[in-house]
């Protein structure tokens, strides 16, 4: 039987490969994961950690009043974003860092440096765009639901999801979904 409500990623799974969807969601059969070697990082684990870092940064900026339109001190807001990012990175990767630093210190140092550089670049560019374009953050990690109805008088399905960030610009509302891997263009293609 079909679920009472759907998530965007479930619909994406169904559209990409109905057989895979059937095995995963109807039969609840999962592929056995390959055991990771001590030096390997699970991509989804790193993606979740970075997602939490971004949430912590924007939550801190929102609480400081830096995301309610043009901040009084844009350069200071960018500096706060970078400081919050480094602190959140330390907090969110502490257990991973402890494991890798012991056995593979150079690997962790390189991984951390690359991720911190990517986060700082993203935060600088994103804060500049928010400031320049007059964006005002309306919410973070908001649950949302909407029906999708097929055809006239057709049965609808409830789609539920979590909006990572919602920003109000003079031209309208933009909903953001943080992605750290994969083909980003594919996520937004019709």
Coordinates of C-alpha atoms in Angstrom, one line a residue:
X1 CA 0.0 0.0 0.0
X2 CA 1.1 3.5 -0.7
X3 CA 2.2 5.7 2.3
X4 CA -0.2 8.2 3.7
X5 CA 2.3 10.9 3.1
X6 CA 5.4 11.3 0.9
X7 CA 8.7 13.2 1.2
X8 CA 10.3 14.9 -1.8
X9 CA 13.2 12.4 -1.6
X10 CA 10.8 9.4 -1.6
X11 CA 9.1 10.8 -4.7
X12 CA 12.6 11.3 -6.3
X13 CA 13.5 7.7 -5.4
X14 CA 10.3 6.4 -7.0
X15 CA 10.9 8.5 -10.2
X16 CA 14.5 7.5 -10.5
X17 CA 14.0 3.7 -10.1
X18 CA 10.7 2.2 -9.2
X19 CA 12.3 -1.2 -8.5
X20 CA 14.8 0.2 -6.1
X21 CA 11.9 2.1 -4.4
X22 CA 9.9 -1.1 -4.1
X23 CA 12.7 -3.0 -2.5
X24 CA 13.7 -0.2 -0.1
X25 CA 10.2 1.2 0.9
X26 CA 7.7 -1.6 0.3
X27 CA 9.9 -4.6 1.2
X28 CA 12.2 -2.6 3.5
X29 CA 15.2 -4.5 2.1
X30 CA 18.4 -2.5 2.4
X31 CA 21.7 -3.3 0.7
X32 CA 24.3 -4.4 3.2
X33 CA 26.8 -1.6 3.5
X34 CA 30.4 -2.3 2.8
X35 CA 32.4 -2.0 6.0
X36 CA 34.5 1.2 6.0
X37 CA 38.2 1.1 6.3
X38 CA 39.6 3.1 9.3
X39 CA 40.6 5.9 7.0
X40 CA 37.3 6.2 5.1
X41 CA 34.6 8.7 5.7
X42 CA 30.9 8.0 5.1
X43 CA 29.7 10.6 2.6
X44 CA 26.2 10.8 4.2
X45 CA 27.7 11.1 7.7
X46 CA 29.8 14.1 6.6
X47 CA 26.9 15.6 4.7
X48 CA 24.7 15.4 7.9
X49 CA 27.5 17.0 10.0
X50 CA 27.9 19.9 7.5
X51 CA 24.1 20.3 7.4
X52 CA 24.1 20.7 11.2
X53 CA 27.0 23.1 11.0
X54 CA 25.1 25.3 8.6
X55 CA 22.0 25.1 10.7
X56 CA 24.0 26.2 13.8
X57 CA 25.5 29.1 11.9
X58 CA 22.3 30.4 10.6
X59 CA 20.5 29.9 13.9
X60 CA 23.3 31.9 15.6
X61 CA 23.1 34.7 13.0
X62 CA 19.3 34.8 13.2
X63 CA 19.4 35.1 17.0
X64 CA 22.0 37.9 16.6
X65 CA 19.7 39.8 14.3
X66 CA 22.0 39.5 11.3
X67 CA 19.4 37.8 9.0
X68 CA 16.6 40.3 9.3
X69 CA 17.4 42.4 6.2
X70 CA 20.6 44.3 5.6
X71 CA 22.7 44.1 8.8
X72 CA 24.0 47.3 10.2
X73 CA 27.6 45.9 9.9
X74 CA 27.7 43.5 6.9
X75 CA 31.4 42.8 7.3
X76 CA 30.8 42.0 11.0
X77 CA 28.0 39.7 10.1
X78 CA 30.3 37.8 7.7
X79 CA 32.9 37.6 10.4
X80 CA 30.3 36.2 12.9
X81 CA 29.2 33.7 10.3
X82 CA 32.8 32.4 9.8
X83 CA 33.4 32.3 13.6
X84 CA 30.1 30.5 14.2
X85 CA 31.1 28.1 11.3
X86 CA 34.4 27.2 12.8
X87 CA 32.9 26.7 16.3
X88 CA 30.1 24.6 14.9
X89 CA 32.5 22.5 12.8
X90 CA 34.6 21.8 16.0
X91 CA 31.4 20.7 17.9
X92 CA 29.9 18.7 15.1
X93 CA 33.0 16.8 14.0
X94 CA 34.6 16.3 17.5
X95 CA 34.0 12.5 17.5
X96 CA 35.1 12.0 13.9
X97 CA 38.2 14.2 14.5
X98 CA 39.1 12.1 17.6
X99 CA 39.0 8.9 15.6
X100 CA 40.9 10.1 12.6
X101 CA 43.5 12.3 14.3
X102 CA 44.8 9.3 16.2
X103 CA 45.4 7.0 13.3
X104 CA 45.5 9.3 10.3
X105 CA 46.4 12.9 11.4
X106 CA 47.4 14.1 8.0
X107 CA 44.2 12.8 6.5
X108 CA 42.1 14.6 9.1
X109 CA 44.1 17.8 8.8
X110 CA 43.6 17.8 5.0
X111 CA 39.9 16.9 5.2
X112 CA 39.2 19.5 7.8
X113 CA 41.1 22.2 5.9
X114 CA 39.2 21.5 2.7
X115 CA 35.8 21.4 4.4
X116 CA 36.5 24.6 6.4
X117 CA 37.6 26.4 3.3
X118 CA 34.5 25.3 1.5
X119 CA 32.2 26.3 4.4
X120 CA 33.9 29.7 4.7
X121 CA 33.6 30.4 1.0
X122 CA 30.0 29.4 1.0
X123 CA 29.2 31.5 4.0
X124 CA 31.0 34.6 2.6
X125 CA 29.2 34.3 -0.7
X126 CA 25.8 33.5 0.9
X127 CA 26.0 36.4 3.4
X128 CA 27.0 38.8 0.6
X129 CA 24.0 37.7 -1.5
X130 CA 21.6 37.9 1.4
X131 CA 22.9 41.4 2.3
X132 CA 23.1 42.6 -1.3
X133 CA 19.7 41.3 -2.3
X134 CA 17.8 42.4 0.9
X135 CA 17.1 38.8 2.1
X136 CA 15.4 38.3 5.4
X137 CA 15.4 34.8 6.8
X138 CA 11.9 33.7 7.8
X139 CA 12.8 30.3 9.2
X140 CA 15.2 27.4 9.6
X141 CA 14.4 23.7 9.5
X142 CA 10.6 24.2 9.0
X143 CA 8.3 21.2 8.5
X144 CA 6.0 21.7 5.6
X145 CA 3.2 19.8 3.9
X146 CA 1.2 20.2 0.7
X147 CA -1.1 18.0 -1.4
X148 CA -0.2 17.0 -5.0
X149 CA -3.3 16.2 -7.0
X150 CA -3.1 14.3 -10.3
X151 CA -5.5 15.5 -12.9
X152 CA -8.9 17.0 -12.3
X153 CA -10.7 15.3 -9.5
X154 CA -7.9 12.8 -9.1
X155 CA -6.7 11.5 -5.8
X156 CA -4.0 13.5 -4.1
X157 CA -1.0 12.6 -2.1
X158 CA 0.4 14.4 0.9
X159 CA 4.0 15.5 0.5
X160 CA 5.9 16.4 3.6
X161 CA 9.3 17.8 3.9
X162 CA 11.7 19.9 5.9
X163 CA 12.7 23.3 4.5
X164 CA 16.3 23.9 5.5
X165 CA 16.0 27.7 5.1
X166 CA 13.3 30.1 3.9
X167 CA 14.3 33.6 2.9
X168 CA 12.1 36.5 1.9
X169 CA 13.5 38.7 -0.8
X170 CA 11.8 41.7 -2.4
X171 CA 11.0 39.5 -5.5
X172 CA 9.6 36.6 -3.4
X173 CA 10.4 33.7 -1.2
X174 CA 13.3 31.3 -1.8
X175 CA 13.4 27.9 -0.1
X176 CA 16.9 26.4 0.3
X177 CA 17.9 22.8 0.7
X178 CA 21.5 22.3 1.6
X179 CA 23.4 19.7 -0.5
X180 CA 27.0 18.6 0.0
X181 CA 27.3 15.9 -2.7
X182 CA 25.8 14.5 -5.8
X183 CA 24.8 16.2 -9.0
X184 CA 23.3 19.4 -7.9
X185 CA 21.8 20.2 -11.3
X186 CA 19.9 16.9 -11.2
X187 CA 18.2 17.9 -8.0
X188 CA 16.7 21.0 -9.7
X189 CA 15.9 19.5 -13.1
X190 CA 12.2 19.1 -14.0

